[in-house]
Short mmCIF file of C-alpha atoms in Angstrom, two decimals:
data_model
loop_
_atom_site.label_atom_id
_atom_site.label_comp_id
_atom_site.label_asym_id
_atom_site.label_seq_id
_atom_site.Cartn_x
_atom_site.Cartn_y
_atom_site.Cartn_z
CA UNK J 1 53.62 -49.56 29.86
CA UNK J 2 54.93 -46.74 27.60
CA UNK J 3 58.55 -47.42 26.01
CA UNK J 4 59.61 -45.05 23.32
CA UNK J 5 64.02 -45.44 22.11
CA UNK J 6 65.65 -43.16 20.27
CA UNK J 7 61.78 -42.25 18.97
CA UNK J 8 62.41 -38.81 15.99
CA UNK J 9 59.05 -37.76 14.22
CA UNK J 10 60.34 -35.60 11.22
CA UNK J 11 57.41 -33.78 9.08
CA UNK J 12 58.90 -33.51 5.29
CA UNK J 13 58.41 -29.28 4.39
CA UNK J 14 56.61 -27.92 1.07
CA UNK J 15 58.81 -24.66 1.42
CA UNK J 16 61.86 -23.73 -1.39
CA UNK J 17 64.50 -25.22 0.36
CA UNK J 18 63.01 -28.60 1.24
CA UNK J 19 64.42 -28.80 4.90
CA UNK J 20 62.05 -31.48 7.07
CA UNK J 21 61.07 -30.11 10.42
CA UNK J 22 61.92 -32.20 13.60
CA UNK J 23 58.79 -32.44 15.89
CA UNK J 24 60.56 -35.52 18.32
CA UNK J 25 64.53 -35.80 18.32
CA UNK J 26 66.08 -38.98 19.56
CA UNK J 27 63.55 -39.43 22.27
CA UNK J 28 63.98 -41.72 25.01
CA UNK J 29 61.30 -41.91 27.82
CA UNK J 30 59.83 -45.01 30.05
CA UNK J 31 56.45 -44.66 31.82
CA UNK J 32 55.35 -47.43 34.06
CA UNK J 33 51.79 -48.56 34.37
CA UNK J 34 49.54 -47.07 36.67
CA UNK J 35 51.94 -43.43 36.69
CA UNK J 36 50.81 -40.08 36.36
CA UNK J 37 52.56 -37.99 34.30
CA UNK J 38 51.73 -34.07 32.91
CA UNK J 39 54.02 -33.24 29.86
CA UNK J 40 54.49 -29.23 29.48
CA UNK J 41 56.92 -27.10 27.45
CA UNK J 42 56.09 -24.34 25.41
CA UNK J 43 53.98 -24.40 22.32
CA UNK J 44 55.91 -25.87 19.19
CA UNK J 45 58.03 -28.70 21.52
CA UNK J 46 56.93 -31.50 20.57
CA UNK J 47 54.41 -32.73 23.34
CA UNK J 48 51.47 -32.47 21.10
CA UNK J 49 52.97 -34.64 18.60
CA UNK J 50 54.76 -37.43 21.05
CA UNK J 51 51.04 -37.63 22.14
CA UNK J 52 49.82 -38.21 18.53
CA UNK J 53 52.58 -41.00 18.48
CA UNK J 54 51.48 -42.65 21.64
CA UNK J 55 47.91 -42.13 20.29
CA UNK J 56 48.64 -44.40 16.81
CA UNK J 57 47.52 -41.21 15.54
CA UNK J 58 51.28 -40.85 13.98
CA UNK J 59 54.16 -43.00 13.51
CA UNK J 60 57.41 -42.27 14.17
CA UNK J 61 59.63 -41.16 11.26
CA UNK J 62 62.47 -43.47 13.37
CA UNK J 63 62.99 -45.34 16.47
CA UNK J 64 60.65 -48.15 18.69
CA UNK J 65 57.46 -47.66 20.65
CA UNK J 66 56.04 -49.76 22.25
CA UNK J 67 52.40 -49.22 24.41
CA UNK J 68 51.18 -52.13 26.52
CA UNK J 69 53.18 -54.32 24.82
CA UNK J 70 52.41 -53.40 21.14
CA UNK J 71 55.00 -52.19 18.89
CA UNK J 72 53.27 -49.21 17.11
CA UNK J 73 56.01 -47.96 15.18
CA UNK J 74 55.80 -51.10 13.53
CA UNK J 75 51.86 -51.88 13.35
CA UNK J 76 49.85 -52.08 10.99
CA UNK J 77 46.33 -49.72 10.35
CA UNK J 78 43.95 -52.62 11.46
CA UNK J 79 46.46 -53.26 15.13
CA UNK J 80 46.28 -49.24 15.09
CA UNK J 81 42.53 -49.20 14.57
CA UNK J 82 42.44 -52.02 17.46
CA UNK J 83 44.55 -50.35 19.79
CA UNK J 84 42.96 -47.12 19.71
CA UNK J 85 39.63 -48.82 20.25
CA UNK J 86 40.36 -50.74 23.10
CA UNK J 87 43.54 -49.85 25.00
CA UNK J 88 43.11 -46.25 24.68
CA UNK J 89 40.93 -43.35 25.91
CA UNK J 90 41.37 -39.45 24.87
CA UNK J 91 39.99 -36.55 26.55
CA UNK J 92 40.02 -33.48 24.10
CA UNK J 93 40.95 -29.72 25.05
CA UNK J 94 37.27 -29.05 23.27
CA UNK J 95 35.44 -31.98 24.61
CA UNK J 96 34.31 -33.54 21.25
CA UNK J 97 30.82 -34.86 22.39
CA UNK J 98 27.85 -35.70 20.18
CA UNK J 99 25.25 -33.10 20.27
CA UNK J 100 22.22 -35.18 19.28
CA UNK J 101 23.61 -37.54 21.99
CA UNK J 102 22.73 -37.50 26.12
CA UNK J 103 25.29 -38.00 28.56
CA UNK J 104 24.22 -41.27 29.21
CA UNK J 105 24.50 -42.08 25.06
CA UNK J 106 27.69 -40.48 24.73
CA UNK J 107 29.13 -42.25 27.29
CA UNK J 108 27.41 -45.43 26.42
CA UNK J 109 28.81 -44.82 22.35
CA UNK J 110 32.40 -46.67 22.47
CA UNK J 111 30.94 -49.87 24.24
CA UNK J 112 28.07 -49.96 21.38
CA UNK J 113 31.05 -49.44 19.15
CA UNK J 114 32.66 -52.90 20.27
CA UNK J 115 29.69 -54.56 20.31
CA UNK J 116 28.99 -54.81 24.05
CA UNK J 117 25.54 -56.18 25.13
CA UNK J 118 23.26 -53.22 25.83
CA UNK J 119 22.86 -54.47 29.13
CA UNK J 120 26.36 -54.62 30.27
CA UNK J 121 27.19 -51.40 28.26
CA UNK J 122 24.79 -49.16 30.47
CA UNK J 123 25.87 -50.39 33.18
CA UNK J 124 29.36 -49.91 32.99
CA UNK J 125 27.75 -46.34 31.52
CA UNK J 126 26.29 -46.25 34.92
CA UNK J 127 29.53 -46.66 36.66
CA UNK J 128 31.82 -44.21 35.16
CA UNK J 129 28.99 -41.61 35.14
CA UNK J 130 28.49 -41.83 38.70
CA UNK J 131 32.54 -41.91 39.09
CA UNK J 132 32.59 -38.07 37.14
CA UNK J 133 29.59 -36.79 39.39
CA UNK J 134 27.28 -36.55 36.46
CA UNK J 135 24.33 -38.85 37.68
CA UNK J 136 21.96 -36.20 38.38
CA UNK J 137 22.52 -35.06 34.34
CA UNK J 138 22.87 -38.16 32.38
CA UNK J 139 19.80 -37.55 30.73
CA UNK J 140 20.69 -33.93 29.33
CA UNK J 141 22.09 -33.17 25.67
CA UNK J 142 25.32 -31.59 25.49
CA UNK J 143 24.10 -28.23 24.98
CA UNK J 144 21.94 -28.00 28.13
CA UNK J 145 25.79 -28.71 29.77
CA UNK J 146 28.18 -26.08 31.69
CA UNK J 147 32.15 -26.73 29.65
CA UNK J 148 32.76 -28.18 33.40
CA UNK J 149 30.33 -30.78 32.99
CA UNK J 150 30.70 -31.58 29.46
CA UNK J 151 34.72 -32.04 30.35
CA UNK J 152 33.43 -34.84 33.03
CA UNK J 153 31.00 -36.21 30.46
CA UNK J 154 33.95 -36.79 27.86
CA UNK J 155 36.39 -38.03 31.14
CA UNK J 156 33.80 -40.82 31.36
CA UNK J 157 33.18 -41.80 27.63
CA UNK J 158 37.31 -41.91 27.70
CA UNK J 159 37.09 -44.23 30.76
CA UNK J 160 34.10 -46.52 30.21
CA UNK J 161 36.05 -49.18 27.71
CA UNK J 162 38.53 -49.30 30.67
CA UNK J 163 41.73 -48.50 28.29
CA UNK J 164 44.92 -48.59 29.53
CA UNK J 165 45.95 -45.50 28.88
CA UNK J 166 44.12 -42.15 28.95
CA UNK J 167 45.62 -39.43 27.14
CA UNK J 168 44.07 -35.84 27.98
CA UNK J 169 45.05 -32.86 25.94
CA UNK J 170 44.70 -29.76 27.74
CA UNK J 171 41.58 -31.22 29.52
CA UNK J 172 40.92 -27.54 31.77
CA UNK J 173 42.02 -25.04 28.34
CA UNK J 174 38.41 -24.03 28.42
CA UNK J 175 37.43 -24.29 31.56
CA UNK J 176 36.79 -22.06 34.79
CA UNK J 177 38.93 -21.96 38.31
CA UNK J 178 35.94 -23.96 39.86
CA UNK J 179 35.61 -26.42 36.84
CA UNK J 180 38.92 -26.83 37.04
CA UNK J 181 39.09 -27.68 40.26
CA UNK J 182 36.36 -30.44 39.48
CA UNK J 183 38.68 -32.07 35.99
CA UNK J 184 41.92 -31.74 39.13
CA UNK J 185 39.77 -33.95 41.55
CA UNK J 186 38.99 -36.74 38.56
CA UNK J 187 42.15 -37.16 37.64
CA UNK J 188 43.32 -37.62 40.86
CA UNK J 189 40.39 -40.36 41.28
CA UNK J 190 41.75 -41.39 38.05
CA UNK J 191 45.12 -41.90 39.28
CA UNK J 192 44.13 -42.98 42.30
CA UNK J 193 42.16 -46.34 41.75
CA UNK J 194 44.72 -47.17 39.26
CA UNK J 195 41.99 -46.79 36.61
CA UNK J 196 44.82 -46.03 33.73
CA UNK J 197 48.34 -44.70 33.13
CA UNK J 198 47.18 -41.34 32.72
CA UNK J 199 49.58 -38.52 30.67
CA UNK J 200 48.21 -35.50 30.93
CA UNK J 201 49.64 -32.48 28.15
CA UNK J 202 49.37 -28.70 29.56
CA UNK J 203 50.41 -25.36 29.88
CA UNK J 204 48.65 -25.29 33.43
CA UNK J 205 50.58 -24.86 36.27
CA UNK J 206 47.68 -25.85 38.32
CA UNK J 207 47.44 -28.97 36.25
CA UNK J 208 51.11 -30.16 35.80
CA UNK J 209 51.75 -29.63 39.99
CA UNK J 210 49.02 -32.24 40.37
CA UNK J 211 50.96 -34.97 38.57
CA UNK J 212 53.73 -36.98 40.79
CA UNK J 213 55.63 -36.99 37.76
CA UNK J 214 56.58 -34.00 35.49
CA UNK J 215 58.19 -33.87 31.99
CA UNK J 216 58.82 -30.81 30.39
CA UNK J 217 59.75 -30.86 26.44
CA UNK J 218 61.63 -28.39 24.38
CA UNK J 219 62.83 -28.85 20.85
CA UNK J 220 61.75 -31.97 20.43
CA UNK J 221 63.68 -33.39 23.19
CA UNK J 222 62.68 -34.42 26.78
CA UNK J 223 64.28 -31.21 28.88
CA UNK J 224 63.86 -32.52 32.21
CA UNK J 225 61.88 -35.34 33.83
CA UNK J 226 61.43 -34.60 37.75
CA UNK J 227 59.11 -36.89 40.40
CA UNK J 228 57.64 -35.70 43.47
CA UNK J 229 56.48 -37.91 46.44
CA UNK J 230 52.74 -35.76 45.97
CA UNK J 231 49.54 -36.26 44.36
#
């Protein structure tokens, strides 16, 4: 699903001496489809940027990757445009939803976006509403929200294209021990019904022990890459 060889992302500095800093160097990394994977490492080490890469956010400065069988250190802004549109959902540390929006609208938003019938867009709405618990709210504005349930709002809007990858960047930063037991228990579900390849970035212990497979970054460079047998 994920293939990224010899992948360095090198940010050209605006200081006296000119020296480019190296956010990704020489990574190499596979991630099937379907896995579960948290990336940690401490704050500087690249993971937030190999996620901008993987999001065709960024392109790499060198090296191939390749998502779902698109080359997107070689694409082009409209394949980039098209691949974050449809293959790809993102779940944001500070939820990102649109106040003048319901639930049920923000969720519903990307499939309006793509031109799905309204019909077939609530629906699916429906679906991945019901799938986050939020049912019994889908008719309340962000602001009338707990961060717990706005989190599980913006799971669902990430889900409701059905991408193949879902990218969530510190998706319990700003939440609670109980909401954060809620966000654990989706992306479990998530995980579990095969509903995307899932890479999760923290600094959560709680988070990162959830994920069968853990890879932890430092300077740029993959430091270790350990499995476990549990969810």
């Amino acid at each position: 699903m994920i293939s990224l060889t010899a992948v360095s992302r090198i940010y050209q500095s605006t200081d006296v001496a000119g020296q480019g800093v190296i956010a990704l160097d020489q990574v190499d990394l596979r991630i099937e489809r379907g896995e579960f994977v948290a990336i940690t490492g401490p704050s500087g080490c690249g993971k937030s940027t190999l996620m901008h890469l993987i999001g065709g956010l960024d392109t790499p400065t060198s090296g191939e990757l390749i998502v779902d069988g698109l080359a997107l250190h070689a694409a082009g802004e409209k394949e980039l445009t098209a691949y974050r549109r449809h293959r790809l959902g993102v779940v944001f540390q500070f939820f990102n939803l649109l106040p003048t929006m319901t639930v049920r609208e923000n969720v519903t938003l990307p499939l309006m976006l793509q031109g799905v019938r309204a019909a077939e867009a609530g629906e699916r709405a429906e679906e991945k509403i019901a799938l986050v618990g939020m049912g019994h709210r889908a008719g309340h504005f962000p602001h009338q929200l707990s961060g717990g349930e706005m989190q599980r709002t913006a799971i669902a809007r990430a889900l409701v294209h059905g991408p193949s990858v879902l990218l969530a960047d510190e998706p319990t930063g700003n939440l609670d021990s109980a909401n954060t037991r809620q966000v654990l228990d989706i992306l479990r579900e998530i995980h579990g019904r095969g509903l995307a390849t899932l890479l999760v970035v923290t600094h959560s212990e709680e988070v990162a022990e959830i994920a069968p497979r853990r890879i932890s970054m430092r300077d740029g460079r993959v430091e270790s890459d350990r499995r476990s047998n549990e969810v």
